[in-house]
PDB file of C-alpha atoms (C1' of nucleotides) in Angstrom:
ATOM      1  CA  MET A   8       0.000   0.000   0.000  1.00 55.00           C
ATOM      2  CA  GLN A   9       2.948   2.250   0.615  1.00 58.00           C
ATOM      3  CA  ASP A  10       3.834   2.032  -3.035  1.00 65.00           C
ATOM      4  CA  PHE A  11       0.422   3.273  -3.984  1.00 67.00           C
ATOM      5  CA  ALA A  12       0.318   6.011  -1.410  1.00 65.00           C
ATOM      6  CA  ALA A  13       3.441   7.437  -2.983  1.00 71.00           C
ATOM      7  CA  GLN A  14       1.671   7.816  -6.295  1.00 76.00           C
ATOM      8  CA  LYS A  15      -0.821  10.350  -5.142  1.00 83.00           C
ATOM      9  CA  ASN A  16      -0.921  13.947  -6.050  1.00 90.00           C
ATOM     10  CA  THR A  17      -1.844  16.318  -3.247  1.00 93.00           C
ATOM     11  CA  PHE A  18      -3.091  19.819  -3.852  1.00 92.00           C
ATOM     12  CA  SER A  19      -5.058  22.492  -2.109  1.00 93.00           C
ATOM     13  CA  CYS A  20      -8.145  24.336  -3.262  1.00 93.00           C
ATOM     14  CA  LYS A  21      -9.513  27.686  -2.291  1.00 93.00           C
ATOM     15  CA  LYS A  22     -13.139  28.177  -1.353  1.00 94.00           C
ATOM     16  CA  GLY A  23     -15.572  27.873  -4.216  1.00 91.00           C
ATOM     17  CA  GLN A  24     -13.139  26.291  -6.603  1.00 92.00           C
ATOM     18  CA  GLN A  25     -14.399  23.679  -8.997  1.00 92.00           C
ATOM     19  CA  PHE A  26     -11.812  20.947  -9.374  1.00 92.00           C
ATOM     20  CA  MET A  27     -13.967  18.409 -11.106  1.00 92.00           C
ATOM     21  CA  ILE A  28     -15.926  19.470 -14.150  1.00 90.00           C
ATOM     22  CA  GLU A  29     -18.831  17.718 -15.797  1.00 89.00           C
ATOM     23  CA  GLY A  30     -17.872  16.277 -19.117  1.00 88.00           C
ATOM     24  CA  ALA A  31     -14.165  16.597 -18.486  1.00 90.00           C
ATOM     25  CA  PRO A  32     -11.961  13.558 -19.017  1.00 90.00           C
ATOM     26  CA  LEU A  33     -11.476  11.308 -16.022  1.00 88.00           C
ATOM     27  CA  GLN A  34      -8.542  11.960 -13.808  1.00 87.00           C
ATOM     28  CA  GLY A  35      -9.105   9.178 -11.371  1.00 86.00           C
ATOM     29  CA  LEU A  36     -10.419   9.492  -7.898  1.00 90.00           C
ATOM     30  CA  TYR A  37     -10.097  12.163  -5.259  1.00 93.00           C
ATOM     31  CA  PHE A  38      -9.673  11.866  -1.544  1.00 93.00           C
ATOM     32  CA  LEU A  39     -10.617  14.784   0.662  1.00 95.00           C
ATOM     33  CA  TYR A  40      -8.032  15.387   3.359  1.00 94.00           C
ATOM     34  CA  GLU A  41      -9.354  18.596   4.741  1.00 94.00           C
ATOM     35  CA  GLY A  42     -12.292  20.900   4.100  1.00 94.00           C
ATOM     36  CA  LYS A  43     -15.694  20.374   2.546  1.00 96.00           C
ATOM     37  CA  VAL A  44     -16.847  19.699  -0.976  1.00 96.00           C
ATOM     38  CA  LYS A  45     -20.149  19.685  -2.836  1.00 96.00           C
ATOM     39  CA  ILE A  46     -20.864  17.306  -5.678  1.00 94.00           C
ATOM     40  CA  ILE A  47     -22.929  18.941  -8.375  1.00 93.00           C
ATOM     41  CA  LYS A  48     -25.018  17.938 -11.293  1.00 92.00           C
ATOM     42  CA  THR A  49     -25.908  20.775 -13.618  1.00 89.00           C
ATOM     43  CA  GLY A  50     -29.268  20.716 -15.340  1.00 80.00           C
ATOM     44  CA  ILE A  51     -30.091  21.937 -18.807  1.00 73.00           C
ATOM     45  CA  TYR A  52     -31.158  25.409 -17.686  1.00 75.00           C
ATOM     46  CA  GLY A  53     -28.033  26.012 -15.677  1.00 73.00           C
ATOM     47  CA  LYS A  54     -29.745  24.860 -12.523  1.00 86.00           C
ATOM     48  CA  GLU A  55     -27.482  23.114 -10.126  1.00 90.00           C
ATOM     49  CA  GLN A  56     -28.422  20.128  -8.068  1.00 93.00           C
ATOM     50  CA  ILE A  57     -26.142  19.261  -5.193  1.00 95.00           C
ATOM     51  CA  VAL A  58     -25.952  15.505  -5.264  1.00 93.00           C
ATOM     52  CA  ARG A  59     -24.076  15.096  -2.035  1.00 93.00           C
ATOM     53  CA  LEU A  60     -21.716  16.782   0.351  1.00 95.00           C
ATOM     54  CA  SER A  61     -18.338  15.512   1.433  1.00 95.00           C
ATOM     55  CA  SER A  62     -16.292  16.215   4.515  1.00 94.00           C
ATOM     56  CA  GLU A  63     -12.830  15.161   5.650  1.00 94.00           C
ATOM     57  CA  GLY A  64     -11.979  11.600   4.789  1.00 93.00           C
ATOM     58  CA  ASP A  65     -14.513  11.171   2.008  1.00 93.00           C
ATOM     59  CA  THR A  66     -13.854   9.863  -1.451  1.00 92.00           C
ATOM     60  CA  ILE A  67     -14.907  11.950  -4.416  1.00 93.00           C
ATOM     61  CA  GLY A  68     -15.353  10.994  -8.032  1.00 87.00           C
ATOM     62  CA  PHE A  69     -15.751   7.306  -7.293  1.00 80.00           C
ATOM     63  CA  ARG A  70     -18.503   7.015  -9.886  1.00 75.00           C
ATOM     64  CA  GLY A  71     -16.273   8.290 -12.574  1.00 68.00           C
ATOM     65  CA  PHE A  72     -13.455   5.882 -12.977  1.00 69.00           C
ATOM     66  CA  GLY A  73     -13.197   2.551 -14.658  1.00 63.00           C
ATOM     67  CA  THR A  74     -16.271   2.679 -16.841  1.00 68.00           C
ATOM     68  CA  ARG A  75     -16.885   5.871 -18.758  1.00 68.00           C
ATOM     69  CA  ASN A  76     -14.098   8.116 -19.800  1.00 80.00           C
ATOM     70  CA  ARG A  77     -15.704  11.347 -18.710  1.00 88.00           C
ATOM     71  CA  TYR A  78     -17.086  12.657 -15.447  1.00 90.00           C
ATOM     72  CA  LEU A  79     -20.852  12.869 -15.244  1.00 88.00           C
ATOM     73  CA  ILE A  80     -20.758  15.169 -12.246  1.00 90.00           C
ATOM     74  CA  GLY A  81     -18.835  18.168 -11.022  1.00 92.00           C
ATOM     75  CA  ALA A  82     -17.309  18.973  -7.671  1.00 94.00           C
ATOM     76  CA  ALA A  83     -16.443  22.263  -6.019  1.00 95.00           C
ATOM     77  CA  THR A  84     -15.060  23.183  -2.639  1.00 95.00           C
ATOM     78  CA  ILE A  85     -17.309  25.032  -0.208  1.00 94.00           C
ATOM     79  CA  GLU A  86     -14.357  26.056   1.916  1.00 93.00           C
ATOM     80  CA  ASP A  87     -10.581  25.940   1.645  1.00 93.00           C
ATOM     81  CA  SER A  88      -9.680  22.301   1.209  1.00 95.00           C
ATOM     82  CA  ILE A  89      -6.830  19.905   0.706  1.00 95.00           C
ATOM     83  CA  LEU A  90      -7.364  17.090  -1.742  1.00 94.00           C
ATOM     84  CA  CYS A  91      -5.346  14.336  -3.227  1.00 93.00           C
ATOM     85  CA  ASN A  92      -5.779  12.606  -6.508  1.00 92.00           C
ATOM     86  CA  PHE A  93      -5.180   9.004  -7.514  1.00 90.00           C
ATOM     87  CA  SER A  94      -4.938   8.369 -11.220  1.00 88.00           C
ATOM     88  CA  ASN A  95      -7.011   5.740 -12.966  1.00 85.00           C
ATOM     89  CA  ASP A  96      -4.021   3.504 -13.458  1.00 86.00           C
ATOM     90  CA  VAL A  97      -3.097   3.639  -9.798  1.00 88.00           C
ATOM     91  CA  MET A  98      -6.681   2.948  -8.789  1.00 86.00           C
ATOM     92  CA  GLN A  99      -6.914  -0.077 -11.017  1.00 86.00           C
ATOM     93  CA  ASP A 100      -3.630  -1.378  -9.692  1.00 89.00           C
ATOM     94  CA  ILE A 101      -4.848  -1.001  -6.144  1.00 89.00           C
ATOM     95  CA  LEU A 102      -8.165  -2.689  -6.859  1.00 89.00           C
ATOM     96  CA  LYS A 103      -6.537  -5.609  -8.608  1.00 91.00           C
ATOM     97  CA  THR A 104      -3.808  -6.033  -6.038  1.00 94.00           C
ATOM     98  CA  ILE A 105      -5.624  -5.584  -2.757  1.00 94.00           C
ATOM     99  CA  PRO A 106      -8.861  -7.581  -2.486  1.00 95.00           C
ATOM    100  CA  GLU A 107      -9.681  -6.114   0.916  1.00 94.00           C
ATOM    101  CA  PHE A 108      -9.666  -2.671  -0.566  1.00 90.00           C
ATOM    102  CA  THR A 109     -11.891  -3.760  -3.421  1.00 92.00           C
ATOM    103  CA  TYR A 110     -14.311  -5.349  -0.976  1.00 94.00           C
ATOM    104  CA  ASP A 111     -14.476  -2.192   1.157  1.00 92.00           C
ATOM    105  CA  MET A 112     -15.011  -0.215  -1.972  1.00 91.00           C
ATOM    106  CA  MET A 113     -17.931  -2.393  -2.928  1.00 93.00           C
ATOM    107  CA  LEU A 114     -19.577  -1.923   0.455  1.00 95.00           C
ATOM    108  CA  PHE A 115     -19.018   1.762   0.072  1.00 92.00           C
ATOM    109  CA  TYR A 116     -20.712   1.775  -3.317  1.00 93.00           C
ATOM    110  CA  ALA A 117     -23.674  -0.173  -2.021  1.00 95.00           C
ATOM    111  CA  GLU A 118     -24.051   2.255   0.839  1.00 95.00           C
ATOM    112  CA  GLU A 119     -23.859   5.286  -1.407  1.00 93.00           C
ATOM    113  CA  LEU A 120     -26.363   3.805  -3.806  1.00 94.00           C
ATOM    114  CA  ASN A 121     -28.768   3.310  -0.940  1.00 95.00           C
ATOM    115  CA  LYS A 122     -28.328   6.899   0.184  1.00 94.00           C
ATOM    116  CA  SER A 123     -28.832   8.090  -3.337  1.00 93.00           C
ATOM    117  CA  GLU A 124     -32.061   6.131  -3.652  1.00 94.00           C
ATOM    118  CA  ASN A 125     -33.299   7.613  -0.405  1.00 93.00           C
ATOM    119  CA  LYS A 126     -32.524  11.081  -1.620  1.00 94.00           C
ATOM    120  CA  VAL A 127     -34.456  10.565  -4.810  1.00 92.00           C
ATOM    121  CA  LYS A 128     -37.415   9.367  -2.790  1.00 93.00           C
ATOM    122  CA  LYS A 129     -37.218  12.400  -0.542  1.00 92.00           C
ATOM    123  CA  ILE A 130     -37.057  14.894  -3.374  1.00 91.00           C
ATOM    124  CA  ALA A 131     -39.952  13.198  -5.091  1.00 92.00           C
ATOM    125  CA  GLN A 132     -42.254  12.769  -2.135  1.00 92.00           C
ATOM    126  CA  MET A 133     -41.579  15.488   0.391  1.00 94.00           C
ATOM    127  CA  ASN A 134     -42.747  19.063   0.153  1.00 93.00           C
ATOM    128  CA  VAL A 135     -40.316  21.960   0.171  1.00 95.00           C
ATOM    129  CA  ARG A 136     -40.501  22.656   3.886  1.00 95.00           C
ATOM    130  CA  GLU A 137     -39.746  19.019   4.656  1.00 96.00           C
ATOM    131  CA  ARG A 138     -36.891  18.928   2.218  1.00 96.00           C
ATOM    132  CA  VAL A 139     -35.308  22.003   3.759  1.00 96.00           C
ATOM    133  CA  ILE A 140     -35.675  20.530   7.241  1.00 96.00           C
ATOM    134  CA  ASP A 141     -34.258  17.273   5.978  1.00 96.00           C
ATOM    135  CA  THR A 142     -31.299  19.161   4.547  1.00 96.00           C
ATOM    136  CA  LEU A 143     -30.681  20.848   7.883  1.00 96.00           C
ATOM    137  CA  LEU A 144     -30.813  17.528   9.680  1.00 96.00           C
ATOM    138  CA  HIS A 145     -28.460  16.053   7.129  1.00 96.00           C
ATOM    139  CA  LEU A 146     -26.017  18.899   7.671  1.00 96.00           C
ATOM    140  CA  HIS A 147     -26.291  18.317  11.386  1.00 96.00           C
ATOM    141  CA  LYS A 148     -25.582  14.617  11.006  1.00 95.00           C
ATOM    142  CA  LYS A 149     -22.792  15.102   8.521  1.00 95.00           C
ATOM    143  CA  PHE A 150     -20.939  18.055   9.991  1.00 95.00           C
ATOM    144  CA  GLY A 151     -22.195  18.264  13.552  1.00 94.00           C
ATOM    145  CA  GLN A 152     -22.924  21.197  15.748  1.00 93.00           C
ATOM    146  CA  THR A 153     -20.547  23.009  18.076  1.00 91.00           C
ATOM    147  CA  ASN A 154     -21.701  25.726  20.460  1.00 88.00           C
ATOM    148  CA  HIS A 155     -25.167  25.090  19.064  1.00 90.00           C
ATOM    149  CA  TYR A 156     -24.146  26.129  15.563  1.00 93.00           C
ATOM    150  CA  LEU A 157     -23.669  23.937  12.530  1.00 94.00           C
ATOM    151  CA  ASN A 158     -20.060  23.378  11.535  1.00 94.00           C
ATOM    152  CA  VAL A 159     -20.702  24.306   7.960  1.00 94.00           C
ATOM    153  CA  TYR A 160     -21.525  27.538   6.227  1.00 93.00           C
ATOM    154  CA  LEU A 161     -23.613  27.223   3.119  1.00 95.00           C
ATOM    155  CA  SER A 162     -25.310  29.987   1.211  1.00 95.00           C
ATOM    156  CA  ARG A 163     -29.077  29.904   0.817  1.00 96.00           C
ATOM    157  CA  LYS A 164     -28.473  29.056  -2.798  1.00 95.00           C
ATOM    158  CA  GLU A 165     -26.405  26.021  -1.891  1.00 96.00           C
ATOM    159  CA  ILE A 166     -28.991  24.792   0.573  1.00 96.00           C
ATOM    160  CA  ALA A 167     -31.623  25.304  -2.113  1.00 96.00           C
ATOM    161  CA  ASP A 168     -29.573  23.343  -4.618  1.00 95.00           C
ATOM    162  CA  PHE A 169     -29.300  20.513  -2.142  1.00 96.00           C
ATOM    163  CA  ALA A 170     -32.993  20.522  -1.214  1.00 96.00           C
ATOM    164  CA  GLY A 171     -34.016  20.839  -4.853  1.00 94.00           C
ATOM    165  CA  THR A 172     -35.689  24.217  -4.567  1.00 95.00           C
ATOM    166  CA  THR A 173     -34.876  27.921  -4.875  1.00 95.00           C
ATOM    167  CA  ASP A 174     -32.993  30.229  -2.534  1.00 95.00           C
ATOM    168  CA  GLU A 175     -36.105  32.348  -1.947  1.00 96.00           C
ATOM    169  CA  GLN A 176     -37.972  29.353  -0.601  1.00 97.00           C
ATOM    170  CA  VAL A 177     -35.107  28.500   1.699  1.00 97.00           C
ATOM    171  CA  THR A 178     -35.106  32.053   3.057  1.00 97.00           C
ATOM    172  CA  ARG A 179     -38.846  31.921   3.685  1.00 97.00           C
ATOM    173  CA  ILE A 180     -38.769  28.547   5.377  1.00 97.00           C
ATOM    174  CA  PHE A 181     -35.840  29.674   7.508  1.00 96.00           C
ATOM    175  CA  SER A 182     -37.810  32.679   8.700  1.00 96.00           C
ATOM    176  CA  SER A 183     -40.848  30.613   9.619  1.00 96.00           C
ATOM    177  CA  LEU A 184     -38.747  27.995  11.367  1.00 96.00           C
ATOM    178  CA  LYS A 185     -37.116  30.824  13.252  1.00 95.00           C
ATOM    179  CA  LYS A 186     -40.506  32.216  14.246  1.00 94.00           C
ATOM    180  CA  GLU A 187     -41.479  28.768  15.479  1.00 95.00           C
ATOM    181  CA  SER A 188     -38.272  28.687  17.522  1.00 94.00           C
ATOM    182  CA  LEU A 189     -37.191  25.455  15.871  1.00 96.00           C
ATOM    183  CA  ILE A 190     -33.964  26.970  14.577  1.00 95.00           C
ATOM    184  CA  ASN A 191     -31.951  30.115  15.084  1.00 94.00           C
ATOM    185  CA  ILE A 192     -29.822  32.031  12.629  1.00 92.00           C
ATOM    186  CA  VAL A 193     -27.045  34.468  13.336  1.00 89.00           C
ATOM    187  CA  GLY A 194     -25.480  35.671  10.139  1.00 82.00           C
ATOM    188  CA  LYS A 195     -24.462  32.547   8.255  1.00 87.00           C
ATOM    189  CA  LYS A 196     -24.462  30.442  11.383  1.00 92.00           C
ATOM    190  CA  ILE A 197     -27.396  28.097  11.731  1.00 95.00           C
ATOM    191  CA  SER A 198     -28.511  26.567  14.976  1.00 95.00           C
ATOM    192  CA  LEU A 199     -30.927  23.675  15.272  1.00 95.00           C
ATOM    193  CA  ILE A 200     -32.792  24.163  18.528  1.00 95.00           C
ATOM    194  CA  GLU A 201     -35.535  21.560  18.430  1.00 95.00           C
ATOM    195  CA  ILE A 202     -33.915  18.692  16.578  1.00 95.00           C
ATOM    196  CA  GLY A 203     -36.482  16.227  17.857  1.00 95.00           C
ATOM    197  CA  LYS A 204     -39.373  18.317  16.600  1.00 95.00           C
ATOM    198  CA  LEU A 205     -37.721  18.792  13.248  1.00 95.00           C
ATOM    199  CA  GLN A 206     -37.177  15.060  12.922  1.00 95.00           C
ATOM    200  CA  SER A 207     -40.724  14.184  13.904  1.00 94.00           C
ATOM    201  CA  GLU A 208     -42.082  16.623  11.368  1.00 93.00           C
ATOM    202  CA  ILE A 209     -40.305  14.739   8.617  1.00 90.00           C
ATOM    203  CA  ILE A 210     -41.120  11.258   9.854  1.00 83.00           C
ATOM    204  CA  GLU A 211     -44.821  12.042  10.149  1.00 74.00           C
ATOM    205  CA  HIS A 212     -45.040  13.039   6.547  1.00 67.00           C
ATOM    206  CA  THR A 213     -42.671  10.449   5.186  1.00 64.00           C
ATOM    207  CA  GLN A 214     -44.406   7.397   6.544  1.00 59.00           C
ATOM    208  CA  LEU A 215     -47.834   8.223   5.227  1.00 53.00           C
TER     209      LEU A 215
ATOM    210  C1'  DG B  25     -15.103  53.775   0.925  1.00 86.93           C
ATOM    211  C1'  DC B  26     -17.097  51.873  -3.138  1.00 86.93           C
ATOM    212  C1'  DA B  27     -18.615  47.913  -5.902  1.00 86.93           C
ATOM    213  C1'  DT B  28     -20.212  43.526  -6.253  1.00 86.93           C
ATOM    214  C1'  DT B  29     -22.716  39.698  -4.313  1.00 86.93           C
ATOM    215  C1'  DA B  30     -26.025  37.532  -1.056  1.00 86.93           C
ATOM    216  C1'  DA B  31     -30.263  37.753   1.615  1.00 86.93           C
ATOM    217  C1'  DT B  32     -34.815  39.194   2.309  1.00 86.93           C
ATOM    218  C1'  DT B  33     -39.436  40.360   1.119  1.00 86.93           C
ATOM    219  C1'  DG B  34     -43.298  41.235  -1.874  1.00 86.93           C
ATOM    220  C1'  DG B  35     -45.615  40.375  -5.973  1.00 86.93           C
ATOM    221  C1'  DT B  36     -47.124  37.694 -10.378  1.00 86.93           C
ATOM    222  C1'  DC B  37     -48.127  33.703 -12.921  1.00 86.93           C
TER     223       DC B  37
ATOM    224  C1'  DG C  15     -43.686  26.823  -5.993  1.00 86.93           C
ATOM    225  C1'  DA C  16     -40.845  29.078  -9.596  1.00 86.93           C
ATOM    226  C1'  DC C  17     -39.479  33.420 -11.453  1.00 86.93           C
ATOM    227  C1'  DC C  18     -38.821  38.427 -11.292  1.00 86.93           C
ATOM    228  C1'  DA C  19     -37.986  42.836  -9.048  1.00 86.93           C
ATOM    229  C1'  DA C  20     -36.673  46.034  -5.351  1.00 86.93           C
ATOM    230  C1'  DT C  21     -34.510  46.871  -1.145  1.00 86.93           C
ATOM    231  C1'  DT C  22     -31.120  46.003   2.253  1.00 86.93           C
ATOM    232  C1'  DA C  23     -27.226  43.518   4.345  1.00 86.93           C
ATOM    233  C1'  DA C  24     -22.775  41.570   3.762  1.00 86.93           C
ATOM    234  C1'  DT C  25     -18.482  41.006   1.517  1.00 86.93           C
ATOM    235  C1'  DG C  26     -14.621  41.774  -1.490  1.00 86.93           C
ATOM    236  C1'  DC C  27     -11.241  44.973  -3.308  1.00 86.93           C
TER     237       DC C  27
END
DNA sequence: GCATTAATTGGTC
DNA sequence: GACCAATTAATGC
């Protein structure tokens, strides 16, 4: 494994930088050392859909190697990040040489596919308010909360892209949630006050 | 400090 | 619930 680890290419990215572009030729697989990244799919009208978010230790671009020769998704940093890149050749060597790694990879794929299916279901079945709440809960689960504030700063637009709606809707839902004292917002910092209530609101409507 | 961008709010379809 | 417009707040230079 040491041999393979030597063949990586580490680089850093400033906030908002797109390092993986839709339609660009494959450059292997990325590993996120530090920072946060959003995975994007751009629609025909220039609308972005955030497919998933990645934090430290996540693998990015795993859908894009081996099969097709171009990426089907894009990725951009949402804060200053450090990434490293493994080329296709290196990846294939690793997969063919280390069965344990390949097995872990397979479990990882299965897991991600499951998450993806759940997300599709959510977008299709939940209303906007529920999707925004779900996004907040996801952020809470993924990045955690310190001093009662989420450890991630996303613009309204980015939250909208993730929830599959528009930034105006996100703003409106934020204000009503704030009025209901379910969340609190100070600048870009978001605080989930009544996590239990937020969760129950989603579950009630999901299990109908 | 000024200019650009993001957030908020109201309105229309 | 999306799109547009106007105002205000925040941010970059």
